[in-house]
PDB file of C-alpha atoms in Angstrom:
ATOM      1  CA  SER A  14       6.839   7.908  15.230  1.00 47.00           C
ATOM      2  CA  SER A  15       3.083   7.235  15.719  1.00 55.00           C
ATOM      3  CA  ASP A  16       1.341   8.040  18.732  1.00 56.00           C
ATOM      4  CA  VAL A  17      -2.515   8.230  19.382  1.00 49.00           C
ATOM      5  CA  CYS A  18      -4.168  10.174  22.181  1.00 46.00           C
ATOM      6  CA  SER A  19      -7.396   7.489  22.493  1.00 43.00           C
ATOM      7  CA  SER A  20      -9.376  10.588  24.213  1.00 47.00           C
ATOM      8  CA  ASP A  21      -8.777  13.420  21.952  1.00 56.00           C
ATOM      9  CA  LEU A  22      -8.972  10.832  18.666  1.00 81.00           C
ATOM     10  CA  ILE A  23      -5.547  12.384  17.044  1.00 85.00           C
ATOM     11  CA  LYS A  24      -2.863  10.692  15.585  1.00 86.00           C
ATOM     12  CA  LEU A  25       0.952  11.780  14.997  1.00 87.00           C
ATOM     13  CA  PHE A  26       2.392   9.336  12.197  1.00 87.00           C
ATOM     14  CA  ALA A  27       5.090  10.475   9.979  1.00 84.00           C
ATOM     15  CA  GLN A  28       5.438  13.997  10.493  1.00 86.00           C
ATOM     16  CA  ARG A  29       2.421  14.289  10.263  1.00 89.00           C
ATOM     17  CA  TRP A  30      -1.108  14.928  12.542  1.00 91.00           C
ATOM     18  CA  TYR A  31      -4.431  13.200  11.803  1.00 90.00           C
ATOM     19  CA  LEU A  32      -7.763  13.525  13.107  1.00 86.00           C
ATOM     20  CA  LEU A  33      -9.924  10.633  13.256  1.00 86.00           C
ATOM     21  CA  GLY A  34     -13.539  11.418  12.990  1.00 80.00           C
ATOM     22  CA  ARG A  35     -16.583   9.775  12.182  1.00 76.00           C
ATOM     23  CA  PHE A  36     -19.314  10.555  10.044  1.00 71.00           C
ATOM     24  CA  GLY A  37     -23.710  10.367  10.763  1.00 68.00           C
ATOM     25  CA  ASN A  38     -23.593   6.777   9.130  1.00 73.00           C
ATOM     26  CA  GLY A  39     -21.190   5.394  11.930  1.00 72.00           C
ATOM     27  CA  LYS A  40     -18.227   5.309   9.094  1.00 79.00           C
ATOM     28  CA  PHE A  41     -14.843   6.210  10.603  1.00 83.00           C
ATOM     29  CA  SER A  42     -12.599   8.876   7.968  1.00 84.00           C
ATOM     30  CA  VAL A  43      -8.842  10.159   8.913  1.00 88.00           C
ATOM     31  CA  PHE A  44      -8.221  13.514   8.252  1.00 87.00           C
ATOM     32  CA  ALA A  45      -4.699  15.109   7.828  1.00 90.00           C
ATOM     33  CA  PHE A  46      -4.084  18.352   9.443  1.00 89.00           C
ATOM     34  CA  ASP A  47      -2.092  20.073   7.218  1.00 91.00           C
ATOM     35  CA  ARG A  48      -5.245  19.368   4.347  1.00 90.00           C
ATOM     36  CA  ILE A  49      -8.124  20.540   6.270  1.00 87.00           C
ATOM     37  CA  VAL A  50      -9.365  23.867   4.524  1.00 90.00           C
ATOM     38  CA  GLU A  51     -11.792  25.263   6.250  1.00 88.00           C
ATOM     39  CA  ALA A  52     -13.639  23.941   9.448  1.00 82.00           C
ATOM     40  CA  GLU A  53     -16.710  25.400  10.966  1.00 83.00           C
ATOM     41  CA  LEU A  54     -17.771  24.773  14.596  1.00 81.00           C
ATOM     42  CA  LEU A  55     -21.024  23.256  14.874  1.00 80.00           C
ATOM     43  CA  PRO A  56     -23.793  23.824  18.045  1.00 85.00           C
ATOM     44  CA  GLU A  57     -23.998  19.801  18.078  1.00 78.00           C
ATOM     45  CA  ARG A  58     -22.082  18.073  20.234  1.00 75.00           C
ATOM     46  CA  PHE A  59     -19.917  15.097  19.581  1.00 71.00           C
ATOM     47  CA  GLU A  60     -19.559  11.954  22.334  1.00 74.00           C
ATOM     48  CA  ILE A  61     -17.458  10.010  22.016  1.00 74.00           C
ATOM     49  CA  ASP A  62     -18.175   6.345  22.969  1.00 77.00           C
ATOM     50  CA  PRO A  63     -16.754   5.465  26.165  1.00 81.00           C
ATOM     51  CA  TYR A  64     -16.111   1.693  24.903  1.00 85.00           C
ATOM     52  CA  PHE A  65     -13.980   3.161  21.587  1.00 82.00           C
ATOM     53  CA  ASP A  66     -10.210   2.440  21.775  1.00 83.00           C
ATOM     54  CA  ALA A  67      -8.296   4.673  19.391  1.00 82.00           C
ATOM     55  CA  GLU A  68      -5.242   2.082  19.947  1.00 85.00           C
ATOM     56  CA  ASP A  69      -6.978  -0.680  18.888  1.00 87.00           C
ATOM     57  CA  PHE A  70      -8.556   0.875  16.189  1.00 87.00           C
ATOM     58  CA  PHE A  71      -5.199   1.671  14.477  1.00 89.00           C
ATOM     59  CA  GLY A  72      -3.545  -1.892  16.214  1.00 91.00           C
ATOM     60  CA  GLU A  73      -3.717  -3.324  13.141  1.00 94.00           C
ATOM     61  CA  CYS A  74      -2.356  -0.744  11.011  1.00 93.00           C
ATOM     62  CA  TYR A  75       1.277   0.371  10.195  1.00 95.00           C
ATOM     63  CA  GLY A  76      -0.178   4.066  10.090  1.00 91.00           C
ATOM     64  CA  VAL A  77      -3.375   5.520   9.494  1.00 90.00           C
ATOM     65  CA  VAL A  78      -4.654   3.513   6.384  1.00 91.00           C
ATOM     66  CA  VAL A  79      -7.648   1.793   7.974  1.00 87.00           C
ATOM     67  CA  GLY A  80     -10.565   0.605   6.356  1.00 79.00           C
ATOM     68  CA  ASP A  81      -9.445  -0.684   3.013  1.00 86.00           C
ATOM     69  CA  ARG A  82     -10.506  -4.809   3.826  1.00 91.00           C
ATOM     70  CA  THR A  83      -6.832  -5.387   3.773  1.00 94.00           C
ATOM     71  CA  PRO A  84      -6.695  -8.688   5.930  1.00 96.00           C
ATOM     72  CA  LEU A  85      -4.315  -9.220   9.219  1.00 97.00           C
ATOM     73  CA  GLN A  86      -1.033 -11.197   7.890  1.00 98.00           C
ATOM     74  CA  HIS A  87       1.720 -12.488   9.712  1.00 98.00           C
ATOM     75  CA  ILE A  88       4.826 -10.745   8.065  1.00 98.00           C
ATOM     76  CA  VAL A  89       9.041 -11.748   8.322  1.00 98.00           C
ATOM     77  CA  VAL A  90      11.125  -9.063   6.679  1.00 98.00           C
ATOM     78  CA  ARG A  91      14.762  -9.127   6.099  1.00 98.00           C
ATOM     79  CA  ALA A  92      16.737  -6.511   7.055  1.00 98.00           C
ATOM     80  CA  TYR A  93      20.612  -5.796   5.714  1.00 97.00           C
ATOM     81  CA  GLY A  94      23.522  -3.519   6.500  1.00 95.00           C
ATOM     82  CA  TRP A  95      22.715  -0.295   8.944  1.00 95.00           C
ATOM     83  CA  GLU A  96      18.583  -0.675   8.638  1.00 96.00           C
ATOM     84  CA  ARG A  97      18.735  -3.973  10.670  1.00 95.00           C
ATOM     85  CA  PHE A  98      20.103  -1.466  13.786  1.00 95.00           C
ATOM     86  CA  SER A  99      17.983   0.779  12.972  1.00 95.00           C
ATOM     87  CA  LEU A 100      14.897  -1.714  13.016  1.00 96.00           C
ATOM     88  CA  PHE A 101      15.546  -2.175  16.786  1.00 92.00           C
ATOM     89  CA  ASP A 102      15.674   1.906  17.536  1.00 92.00           C
ATOM     90  CA  ARG A 103      12.735   2.533  15.548  1.00 93.00           C
ATOM     91  CA  PRO A 104      10.309  -0.816  14.668  1.00 96.00           C
ATOM     92  CA  LEU A 105       7.363  -0.810  12.306  1.00 96.00           C
ATOM     93  CA  HIS A 106       5.328  -1.705  14.540  1.00 96.00           C
ATOM     94  CA  HIS A 107       4.195  -2.558  17.774  1.00 95.00           C
ATOM     95  CA  THR A 108       4.336  -6.344  17.171  1.00 97.00           C
ATOM     96  CA  GLN A 109       7.872  -6.260  15.887  1.00 98.00           C
ATOM     97  CA  ARG A 110      10.240  -8.975  17.030  1.00 98.00           C
ATOM     98  CA  LEU A 111      13.303 -10.139  16.278  1.00 98.00           C
ATOM     99  CA  LEU A 112      12.978 -13.598  14.999  1.00 98.00           C
ATOM    100  CA  ARG A 113      17.132 -14.374  13.829  1.00 97.00           C
ATOM    101  CA  GLU A 114      20.488 -12.437  13.697  1.00 96.00           C
ATOM    102  CA  GLY A 115      22.495 -13.505  10.555  1.00 96.00           C
ATOM    103  CA  ASP A 116      25.732 -12.529   9.057  1.00 95.00           C
ATOM    104  CA  GLY A 117      24.930  -8.947   7.844  1.00 95.00           C
ATOM    105  CA  TYR A 118      21.473  -9.405   8.231  1.00 97.00           C
ATOM    106  CA  ASN A 119      18.376  -9.688  11.234  1.00 97.00           C
ATOM    107  CA  ASP A 120      14.675 -11.279  10.494  1.00 98.00           C
ATOM    108  CA  PHE A 121      11.692  -9.722  12.313  1.00 98.00           C
ATOM    109  CA  SER A 122       8.192 -10.861  12.320  1.00 98.00           C
ATOM    110  CA  LEU A 123       4.994  -8.733  12.683  1.00 98.00           C
ATOM    111  CA  ASP A 124       1.456  -9.030  12.262  1.00 98.00           C
ATOM    112  CA  LEU A 125      -0.149  -6.205  10.721  1.00 97.00           C
ATOM    113  CA  ARG A 126      -2.586  -5.273   7.684  1.00 97.00           C
ATOM    114  CA  PRO A 127      -0.032  -4.522   4.861  1.00 97.00           C
ATOM    115  CA  THR A 128      -1.580  -1.234   3.613  1.00 96.00           C
ATOM    116  CA  SER A 129      -0.631   1.306   1.117  1.00 95.00           C
ATOM    117  CA  ASP A 130       1.748   3.005   3.760  1.00 95.00           C
ATOM    118  CA  PHE A 131       3.089   0.152   4.422  1.00 97.00           C
ATOM    119  CA  LYS A 132       4.030  -1.139   0.824  1.00 97.00           C
ATOM    120  CA  ALA A 133       5.707   2.384   0.900  1.00 96.00           C
ATOM    121  CA  HIS A 134       7.747   1.955   3.658  1.00 96.00           C
ATOM    122  CA  LEU A 135       9.318  -1.313   2.509  1.00 97.00           C
ATOM    123  CA  LEU A 136       9.631   0.142  -0.816  1.00 97.00           C
ATOM    124  CA  SER A 137      12.042   3.695   0.841  1.00 96.00           C
ATOM    125  CA  ARG A 138      13.947   1.134   2.450  1.00 96.00           C
ATOM    126  CA  GLY A 139      15.119   0.032  -1.576  1.00 95.00           C
ATOM    127  CA  ARG A 140      17.665  -2.769  -0.612  1.00 95.00           C
ATOM    128  CA  TRP A 141      18.070  -2.703   2.580  1.00 97.00           C
ATOM    129  CA  VAL A 142      14.724  -4.445   3.467  1.00 98.00           C
ATOM    130  CA  LYS A 143      13.069  -7.883   1.628  1.00 98.00           C
ATOM    131  CA  VAL A 144       9.671  -9.553   2.382  1.00 98.00           C
ATOM    132  CA  LEU A 145      10.499 -12.600   3.153  1.00 98.00           C
ATOM    133  CA  CYS A 146       6.722 -13.797   3.835  1.00 97.00           C
ATOM    134  CA  PRO A 147       3.591 -14.078   2.743  1.00 98.00           C
ATOM    135  CA  ALA A 148       4.739 -14.469  -0.736  1.00 98.00           C
ATOM    136  CA  SER A 149       1.731 -12.507  -1.971  1.00 97.00           C
ATOM    137  CA  LEU A 150       3.354  -9.570  -0.290  1.00 98.00           C
ATOM    138  CA  ALA A 151       6.436 -10.119  -1.313  1.00 98.00           C
ATOM    139  CA  GLU A 152       5.273 -10.180  -5.026  1.00 98.00           C
ATOM    140  CA  ASP A 153       3.851  -7.482  -4.621  1.00 97.00           C
ATOM    141  CA  ILE A 154       6.700  -5.441  -3.857  1.00 97.00           C
ATOM    142  CA  ARG A 155       9.074  -6.934  -6.226  1.00 97.00           C
ATOM    143  CA  LEU A 156       6.218  -5.654  -9.100  1.00 97.00           C
ATOM    144  CA  LEU A 157       6.230  -2.158  -7.302  1.00 96.00           C
ATOM    145  CA  HIS A 158       9.954  -1.506  -7.794  1.00 95.00           C
ATOM    146  CA  ARG A 159      10.299  -3.511 -10.920  1.00 95.00           C
ATOM    147  CA  GLU A 160       7.759  -0.509 -12.059  1.00 94.00           C
ATOM    148  CA  ALA A 161       9.978   2.065 -10.324  1.00 92.00           C
ATOM    149  CA  MET A 162      12.935   0.686 -12.725  1.00 92.00           C
ATOM    150  CA  GLU A 163      10.955   0.240 -15.278  1.00 92.00           C
ATOM    151  CA  MET A 164       9.969   4.388 -15.419  1.00 90.00           C
ATOM    152  CA  TYR A 165      14.128   5.275 -14.936  1.00 87.00           C
ATOM    153  CA  GLU A 166      14.768   2.602 -17.893  1.00 88.00           C
ATOM    154  CA  GLN A 167      12.012   4.562 -20.207  1.00 84.00           C
ATOM    155  CA  GLU A 168      13.401   7.344 -22.248  1.00 72.00           C
ATOM    156  CA  GLY A 169      11.764  10.710 -21.628  1.00 70.00           C
ATOM    157  CA  PRO A 170      12.554  14.634 -22.216  1.00 71.00           C
ATOM    158  CA  ASP A 171      16.198  15.932 -21.423  1.00 73.00           C
ATOM    159  CA  LEU A 172      15.200  18.804 -18.973  1.00 74.00           C
ATOM    160  CA  SER A 173      18.562  19.471 -17.854  1.00 70.00           C
TER     161      SER A 173
END
């Protein structure tokens, strides 16, 4: 699940809480609460820009990866088996729309930036989700699957 609290600049994504912070130079960064080692209360007060909207800031993103210059893309994925029903219950993104229902599959469209966290999610769905377009994203996912497969084919130490 993914929720944004605009006033607090806190985001819940993949069962982890994140804090959106801004440095003195104006650049934003996302910090996972469970990875913050130390925090210090300073006398300076931070004023949130009244025109800043955290939902807009994350709106084109799948999760919390922002600012890596990944362009916005129109994406079509095909979901097979139970995954086609799961995507109704838990959409990948707020732009997700059903395009067509086929025999054993559903095609969905999304408009987002396919950052590393989105690609990782697609990979985690294995053979149950296939990218139909854009071709460049489909090729990226295919190569990542191939690299994973090659890791399993390599002989390594028997640790049993």
